[in-house]
Structures are given as C-alpha cells and as structure tokens.
PDB file of C-alpha atoms in Angstrom:
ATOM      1  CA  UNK A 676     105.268 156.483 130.351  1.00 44.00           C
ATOM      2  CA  UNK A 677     106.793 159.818 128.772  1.00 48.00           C
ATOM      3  CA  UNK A 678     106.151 163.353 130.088  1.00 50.00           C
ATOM      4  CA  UNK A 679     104.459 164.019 126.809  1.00 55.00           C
ATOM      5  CA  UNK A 680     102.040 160.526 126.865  1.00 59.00           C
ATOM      6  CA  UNK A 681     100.913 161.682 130.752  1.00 68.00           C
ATOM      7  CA  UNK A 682     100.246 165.403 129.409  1.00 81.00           C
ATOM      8  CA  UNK A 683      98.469 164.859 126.922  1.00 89.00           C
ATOM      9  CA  UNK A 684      96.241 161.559 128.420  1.00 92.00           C
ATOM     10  CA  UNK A 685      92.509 161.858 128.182  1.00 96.00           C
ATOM     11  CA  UNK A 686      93.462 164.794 125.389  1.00 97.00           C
ATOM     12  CA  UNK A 687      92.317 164.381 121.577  1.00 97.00           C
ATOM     13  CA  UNK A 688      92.787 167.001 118.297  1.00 98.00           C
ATOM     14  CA  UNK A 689      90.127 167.220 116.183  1.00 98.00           C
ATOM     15  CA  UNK A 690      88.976 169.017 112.544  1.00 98.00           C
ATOM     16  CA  UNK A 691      85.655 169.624 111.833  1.00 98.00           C
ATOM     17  CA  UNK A 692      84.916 171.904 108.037  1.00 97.00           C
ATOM     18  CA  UNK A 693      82.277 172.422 105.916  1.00 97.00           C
ATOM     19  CA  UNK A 694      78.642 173.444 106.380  1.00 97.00           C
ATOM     20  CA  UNK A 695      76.585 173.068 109.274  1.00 97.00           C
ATOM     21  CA  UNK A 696      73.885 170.924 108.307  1.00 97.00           C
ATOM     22  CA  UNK A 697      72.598 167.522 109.114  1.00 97.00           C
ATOM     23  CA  UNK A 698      75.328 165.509 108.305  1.00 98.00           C
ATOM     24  CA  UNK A 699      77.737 167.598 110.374  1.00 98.00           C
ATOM     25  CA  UNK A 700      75.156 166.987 113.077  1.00 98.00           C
ATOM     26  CA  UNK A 701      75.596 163.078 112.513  1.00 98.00           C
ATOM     27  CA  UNK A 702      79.388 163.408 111.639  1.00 98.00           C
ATOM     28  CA  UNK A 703      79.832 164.623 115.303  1.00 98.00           C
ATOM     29  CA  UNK A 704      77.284 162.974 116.988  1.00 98.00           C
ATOM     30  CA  UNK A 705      79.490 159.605 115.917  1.00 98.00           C
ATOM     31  CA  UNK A 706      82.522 161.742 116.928  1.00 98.00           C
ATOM     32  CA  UNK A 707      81.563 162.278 120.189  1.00 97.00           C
ATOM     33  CA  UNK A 708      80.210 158.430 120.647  1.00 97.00           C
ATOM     34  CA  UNK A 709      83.304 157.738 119.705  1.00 97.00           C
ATOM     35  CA  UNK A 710      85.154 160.381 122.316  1.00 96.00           C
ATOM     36  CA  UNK A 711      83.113 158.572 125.188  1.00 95.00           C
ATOM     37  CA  UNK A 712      84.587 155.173 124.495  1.00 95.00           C
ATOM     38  CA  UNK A 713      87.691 156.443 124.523  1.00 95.00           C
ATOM     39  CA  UNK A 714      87.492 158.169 127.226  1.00 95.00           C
ATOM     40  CA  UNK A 715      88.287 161.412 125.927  1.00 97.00           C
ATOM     41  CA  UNK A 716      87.950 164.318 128.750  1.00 97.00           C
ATOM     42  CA  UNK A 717      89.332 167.227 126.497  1.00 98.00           C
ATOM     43  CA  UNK A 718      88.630 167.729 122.851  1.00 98.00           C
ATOM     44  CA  UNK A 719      90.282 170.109 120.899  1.00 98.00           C
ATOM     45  CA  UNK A 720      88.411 171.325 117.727  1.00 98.00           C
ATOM     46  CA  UNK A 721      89.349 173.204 115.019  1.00 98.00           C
ATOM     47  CA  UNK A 722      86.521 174.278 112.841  1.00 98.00           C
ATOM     48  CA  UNK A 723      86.761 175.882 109.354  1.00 97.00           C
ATOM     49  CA  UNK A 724      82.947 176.869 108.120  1.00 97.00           C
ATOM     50  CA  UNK A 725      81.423 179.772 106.418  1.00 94.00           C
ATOM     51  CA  UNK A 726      77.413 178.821 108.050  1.00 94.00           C
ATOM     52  CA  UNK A 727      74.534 176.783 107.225  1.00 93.00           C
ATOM     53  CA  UNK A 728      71.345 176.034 108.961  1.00 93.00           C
ATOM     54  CA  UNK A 729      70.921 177.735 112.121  1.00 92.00           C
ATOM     55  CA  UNK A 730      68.589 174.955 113.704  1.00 92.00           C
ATOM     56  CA  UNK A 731      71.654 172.369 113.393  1.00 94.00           C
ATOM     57  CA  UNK A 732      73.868 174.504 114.669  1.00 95.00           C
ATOM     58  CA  UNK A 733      71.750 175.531 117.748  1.00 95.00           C
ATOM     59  CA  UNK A 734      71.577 171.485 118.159  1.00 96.00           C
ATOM     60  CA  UNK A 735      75.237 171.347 117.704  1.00 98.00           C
ATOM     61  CA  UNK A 736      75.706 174.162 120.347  1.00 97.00           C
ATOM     62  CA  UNK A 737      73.530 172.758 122.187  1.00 96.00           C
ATOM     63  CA  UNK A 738      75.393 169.549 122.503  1.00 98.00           C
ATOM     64  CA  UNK A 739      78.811 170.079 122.918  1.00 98.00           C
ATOM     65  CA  UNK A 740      78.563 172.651 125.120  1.00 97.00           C
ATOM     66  CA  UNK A 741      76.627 170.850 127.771  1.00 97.00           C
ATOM     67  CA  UNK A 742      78.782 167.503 127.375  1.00 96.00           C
ATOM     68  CA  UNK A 743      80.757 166.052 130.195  1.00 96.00           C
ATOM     69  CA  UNK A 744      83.806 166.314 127.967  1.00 97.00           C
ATOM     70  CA  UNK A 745      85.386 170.013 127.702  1.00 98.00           C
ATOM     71  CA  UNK A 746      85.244 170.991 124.305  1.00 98.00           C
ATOM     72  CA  UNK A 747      88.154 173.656 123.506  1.00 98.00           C
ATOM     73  CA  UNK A 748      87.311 175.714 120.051  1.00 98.00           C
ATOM     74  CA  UNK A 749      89.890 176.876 117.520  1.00 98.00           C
ATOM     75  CA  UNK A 750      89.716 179.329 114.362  1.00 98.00           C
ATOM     76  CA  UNK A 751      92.773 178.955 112.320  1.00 97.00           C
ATOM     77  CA  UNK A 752      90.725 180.499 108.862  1.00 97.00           C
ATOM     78  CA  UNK A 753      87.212 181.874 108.768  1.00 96.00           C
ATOM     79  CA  UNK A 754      83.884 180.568 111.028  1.00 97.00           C
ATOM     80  CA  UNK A 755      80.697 182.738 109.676  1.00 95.00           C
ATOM     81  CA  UNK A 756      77.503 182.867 110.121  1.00 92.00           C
ATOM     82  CA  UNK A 757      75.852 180.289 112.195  1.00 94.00           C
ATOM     83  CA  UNK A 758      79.185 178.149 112.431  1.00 96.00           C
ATOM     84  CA  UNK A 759      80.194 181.421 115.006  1.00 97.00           C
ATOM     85  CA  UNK A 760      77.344 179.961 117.355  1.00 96.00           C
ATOM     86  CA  UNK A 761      78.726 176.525 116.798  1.00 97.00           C
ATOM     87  CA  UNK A 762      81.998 178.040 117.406  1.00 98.00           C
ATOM     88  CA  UNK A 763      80.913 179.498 120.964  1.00 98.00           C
ATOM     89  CA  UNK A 764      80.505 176.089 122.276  1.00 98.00           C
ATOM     90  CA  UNK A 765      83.537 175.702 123.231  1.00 98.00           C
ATOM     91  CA  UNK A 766      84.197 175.860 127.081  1.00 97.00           C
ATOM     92  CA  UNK A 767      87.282 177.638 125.539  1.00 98.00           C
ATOM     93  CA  UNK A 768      88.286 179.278 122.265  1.00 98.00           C
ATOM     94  CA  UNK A 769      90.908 180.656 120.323  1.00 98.00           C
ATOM     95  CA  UNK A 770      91.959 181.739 117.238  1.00 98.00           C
ATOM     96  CA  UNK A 771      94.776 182.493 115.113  1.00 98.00           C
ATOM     97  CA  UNK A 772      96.280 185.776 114.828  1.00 98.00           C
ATOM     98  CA  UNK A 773      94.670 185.566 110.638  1.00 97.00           C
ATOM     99  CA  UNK A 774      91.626 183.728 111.526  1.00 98.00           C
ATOM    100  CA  UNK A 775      88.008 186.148 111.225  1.00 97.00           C
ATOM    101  CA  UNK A 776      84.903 185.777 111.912  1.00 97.00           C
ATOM    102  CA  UNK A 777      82.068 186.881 110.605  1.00 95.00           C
ATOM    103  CA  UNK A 778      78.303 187.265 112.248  1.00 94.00           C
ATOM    104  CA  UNK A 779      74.830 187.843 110.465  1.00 81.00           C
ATOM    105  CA  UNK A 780      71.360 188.051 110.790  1.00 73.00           C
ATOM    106  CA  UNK A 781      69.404 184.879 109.651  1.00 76.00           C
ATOM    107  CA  UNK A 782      68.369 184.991 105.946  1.00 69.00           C
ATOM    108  CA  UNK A 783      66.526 183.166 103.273  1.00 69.00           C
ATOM    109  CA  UNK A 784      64.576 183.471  99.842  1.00 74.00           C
ATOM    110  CA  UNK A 785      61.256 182.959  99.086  1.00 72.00           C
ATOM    111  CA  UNK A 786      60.168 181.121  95.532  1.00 78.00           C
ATOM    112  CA  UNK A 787      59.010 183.232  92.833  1.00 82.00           C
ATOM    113  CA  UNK A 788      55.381 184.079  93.483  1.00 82.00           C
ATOM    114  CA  UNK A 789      54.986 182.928  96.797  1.00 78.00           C
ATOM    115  CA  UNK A 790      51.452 183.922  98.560  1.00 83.00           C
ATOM    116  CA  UNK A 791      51.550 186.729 101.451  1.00 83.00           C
ATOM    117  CA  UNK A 792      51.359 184.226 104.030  1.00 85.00           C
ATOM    118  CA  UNK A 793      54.283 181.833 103.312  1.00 81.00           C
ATOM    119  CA  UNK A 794      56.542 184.996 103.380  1.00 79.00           C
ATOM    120  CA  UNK A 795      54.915 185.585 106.822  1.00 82.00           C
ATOM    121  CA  UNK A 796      55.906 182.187 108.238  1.00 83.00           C
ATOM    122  CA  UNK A 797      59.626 182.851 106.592  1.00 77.00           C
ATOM    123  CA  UNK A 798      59.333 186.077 108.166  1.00 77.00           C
ATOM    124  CA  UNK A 799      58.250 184.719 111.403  1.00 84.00           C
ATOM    125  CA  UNK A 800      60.976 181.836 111.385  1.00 80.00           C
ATOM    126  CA  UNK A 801      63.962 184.245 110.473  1.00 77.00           C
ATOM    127  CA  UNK A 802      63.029 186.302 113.595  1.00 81.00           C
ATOM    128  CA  UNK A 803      62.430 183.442 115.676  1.00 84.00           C
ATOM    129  CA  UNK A 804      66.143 182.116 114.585  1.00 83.00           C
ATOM    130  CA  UNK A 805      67.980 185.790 115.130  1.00 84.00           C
ATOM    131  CA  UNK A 806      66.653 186.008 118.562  1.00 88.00           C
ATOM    132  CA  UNK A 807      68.005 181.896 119.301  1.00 91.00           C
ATOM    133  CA  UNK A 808      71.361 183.118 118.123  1.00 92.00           C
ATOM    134  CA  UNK A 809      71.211 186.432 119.442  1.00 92.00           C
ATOM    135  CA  UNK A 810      70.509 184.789 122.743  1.00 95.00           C
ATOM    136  CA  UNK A 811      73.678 182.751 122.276  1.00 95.00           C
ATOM    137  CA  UNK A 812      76.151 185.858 121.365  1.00 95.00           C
ATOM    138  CA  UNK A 813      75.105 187.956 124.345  1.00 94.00           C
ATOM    139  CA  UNK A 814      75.943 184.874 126.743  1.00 96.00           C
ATOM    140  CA  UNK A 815      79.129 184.578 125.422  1.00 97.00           C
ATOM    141  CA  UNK A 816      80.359 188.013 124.073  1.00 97.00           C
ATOM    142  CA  UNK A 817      80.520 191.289 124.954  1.00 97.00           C
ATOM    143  CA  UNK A 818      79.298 193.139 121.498  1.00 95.00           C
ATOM    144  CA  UNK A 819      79.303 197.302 121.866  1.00 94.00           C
ATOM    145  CA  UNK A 820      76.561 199.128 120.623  1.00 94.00           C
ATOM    146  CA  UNK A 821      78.665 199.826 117.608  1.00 95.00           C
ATOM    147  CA  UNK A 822      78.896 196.566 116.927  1.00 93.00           C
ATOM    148  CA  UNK A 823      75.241 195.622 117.685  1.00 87.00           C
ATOM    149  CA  UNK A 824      74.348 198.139 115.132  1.00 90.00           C
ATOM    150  CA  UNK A 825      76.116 196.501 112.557  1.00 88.00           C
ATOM    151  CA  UNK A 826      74.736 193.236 112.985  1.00 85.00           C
ATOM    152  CA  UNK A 827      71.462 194.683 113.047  1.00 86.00           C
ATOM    153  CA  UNK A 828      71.961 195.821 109.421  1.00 84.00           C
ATOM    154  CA  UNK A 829      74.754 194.343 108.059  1.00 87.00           C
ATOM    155  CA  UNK A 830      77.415 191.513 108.213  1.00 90.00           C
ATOM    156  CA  UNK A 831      79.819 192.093 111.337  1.00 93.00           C
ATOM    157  CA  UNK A 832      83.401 191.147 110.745  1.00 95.00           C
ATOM    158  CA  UNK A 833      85.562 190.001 113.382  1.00 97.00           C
ATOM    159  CA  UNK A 834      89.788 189.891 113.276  1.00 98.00           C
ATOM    160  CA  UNK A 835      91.084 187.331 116.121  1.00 98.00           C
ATOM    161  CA  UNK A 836      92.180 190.146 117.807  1.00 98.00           C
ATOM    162  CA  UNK A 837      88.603 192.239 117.838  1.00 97.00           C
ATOM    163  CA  UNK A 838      87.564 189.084 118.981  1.00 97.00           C
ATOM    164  CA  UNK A 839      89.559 189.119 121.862  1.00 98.00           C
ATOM    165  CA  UNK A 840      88.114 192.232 122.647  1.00 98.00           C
ATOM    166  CA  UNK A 841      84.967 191.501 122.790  1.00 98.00           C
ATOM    167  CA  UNK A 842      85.379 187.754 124.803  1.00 97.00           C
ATOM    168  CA  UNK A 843      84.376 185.815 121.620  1.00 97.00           C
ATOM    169  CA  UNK A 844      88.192 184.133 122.010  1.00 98.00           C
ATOM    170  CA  UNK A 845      90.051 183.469 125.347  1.00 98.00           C
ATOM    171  CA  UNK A 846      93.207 184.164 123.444  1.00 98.00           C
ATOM    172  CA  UNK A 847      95.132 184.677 119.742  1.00 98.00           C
ATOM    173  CA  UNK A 848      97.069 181.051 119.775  1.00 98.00           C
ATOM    174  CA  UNK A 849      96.986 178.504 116.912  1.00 98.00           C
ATOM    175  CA  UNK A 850      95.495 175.482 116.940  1.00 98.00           C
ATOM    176  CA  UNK A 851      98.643 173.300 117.327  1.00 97.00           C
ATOM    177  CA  UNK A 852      98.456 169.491 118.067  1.00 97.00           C
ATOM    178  CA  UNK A 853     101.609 168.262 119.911  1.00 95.00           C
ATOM    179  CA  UNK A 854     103.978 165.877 117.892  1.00 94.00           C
ATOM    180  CA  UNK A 855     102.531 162.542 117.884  1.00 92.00           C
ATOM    181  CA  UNK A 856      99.376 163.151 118.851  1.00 93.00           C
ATOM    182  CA  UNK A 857      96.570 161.641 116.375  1.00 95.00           C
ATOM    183  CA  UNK A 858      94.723 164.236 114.694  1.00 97.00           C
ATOM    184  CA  UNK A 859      91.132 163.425 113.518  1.00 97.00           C
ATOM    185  CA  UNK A 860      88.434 164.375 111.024  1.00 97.00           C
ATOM    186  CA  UNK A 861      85.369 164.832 112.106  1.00 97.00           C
TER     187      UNK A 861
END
C-alpha cells in the first residue's frame, strides 16, 4: 500500500451547498448511512450555504456533531445564517483566507392581515429559535460585546480571519482534497 493510500484510510472529502432544509436533512442523513458502511472515521465537509430553516439545521447540528465519525468543517465561499450553526458542527473547522460568514437573528413574515395572535406565536417561535442558536454560538465562539451588539440588531459579518479570532475556525486553510482521493456530493 502507498504512503498516501495508509494516510488518508478511513478519510473521505465531501461537498454539501444549498439551503438547509429538509432535503439537505435527508441528503445527509443517506450520506452519513453511507459513511458508516464504509467505514468512514473522518469526514471532511465543505459547505457553501447562505441559511434556511433553523429547526433543520439544529437537527443537522445536532447530528453530526454527536456522530462517532469526526466531522471536519470547511468554508471556501460564504455560510450565513443558520448554515453558520450547521457549520459549527464540525469537531474542526476552517476556512479560506476569502471565505465569510455571516450570522443573524431568526426572521420571518407574517401574511397580509394576519390576527394579533398568529403574530404572537411567530413572535414566540422566532425567540424560541434565536435563543437555540444563540445557545449554539456561545458554545463554540467567543463573540465580544461588540460583536454581540451587532447581532442583536443587525447582520454580523465574519472574514476567515475575524473568525479566527473569535474560535469560530481552528485555522485559515483551504479545503483541499489530496490527489486521488474521491470527492463527493452530498
């Protein structure tokens, strides 16, 4: 067997885009089946999403970041909005020296006309989802009061760098897949 076979054994590249929703959910539940059967101990995931629903990516965090494989995270463009929490799963993370991120409060519309109390149970959800996600940044990253402010009120952009700062990345370094190793989309 080659030095580079032995290195890389138990080791698989992965790319997962688009928006965090229920197919996402499914797309890497399959992934992951699939991982197991191959006996996959490290999986290296590059994600590329700009958000969706924050109770599928709470599952999704949920998931990979309690799995007996080690899941190692990678930025190479943008992750926003709830994709950042997906992001955080990893037992690892990097990003590259371009790559942002961006982090927001939980937000929705109501329809046109809608009655006092469905905008309370919007209301009520929205809150309930900032503080799940908010739970999941302060494990993981060390946010100053500056930056909590923002987020409070605004959207709160991230460089790869800043997120170095701040622990939201372990270091700047690109995702990059060694020669002849299988790369697959989630």
């Amino acid at each position: 067997m080659s030095q580079d076979s032995t290195t890389y054994e138990g080791h698989a590249w992965f790319t997962l885009s688009g928006d965090v929703n229920s197919d996402m959910v499914r797309r890497v539940f399959d992934a992951v089946a699939d991982m197991t059967e191959d006996r996959i101990s490290t999986a290296h995931i590059l994600i590329q999403s700009n958000g969706g629903y924050v109770s599928d990516g709470i599952c999704l965090y949920n998931y990979l970041s309690k799995l007996p494989i080690k899941i190692i995270t990678y930025n190479a463009g943008a992750v926003a909005s709830i994709a950042v929490i997906l992001f955080l799963a990893g037992g690892e993370r990097y990003a590259s020296d371009t790559a942002r991120f961006m982090v927001h409060k939980s937000h929705a519309s109501a329809p046109h006309g809608a009655r006092p109390d469905a905008l309370r149970i919007i209301v009520e959800g929205l809150q309930a989802d900032d503080a799940r996600t908010e739970q999941i940044l302060r494990d993981h990253v060390e946010f100053s009061d500056e930056h909590w402010h923002i987020h409070e009120y605004s959207d709160l952009h991230l460089t790869a760098a800043e997120g170095l700062k701040v622990g939201m990345v372990n270091a700047v370094k690109d995702f990059v897949p060694p020669r002849g190793q299988r790369v697959t989309n989630i």
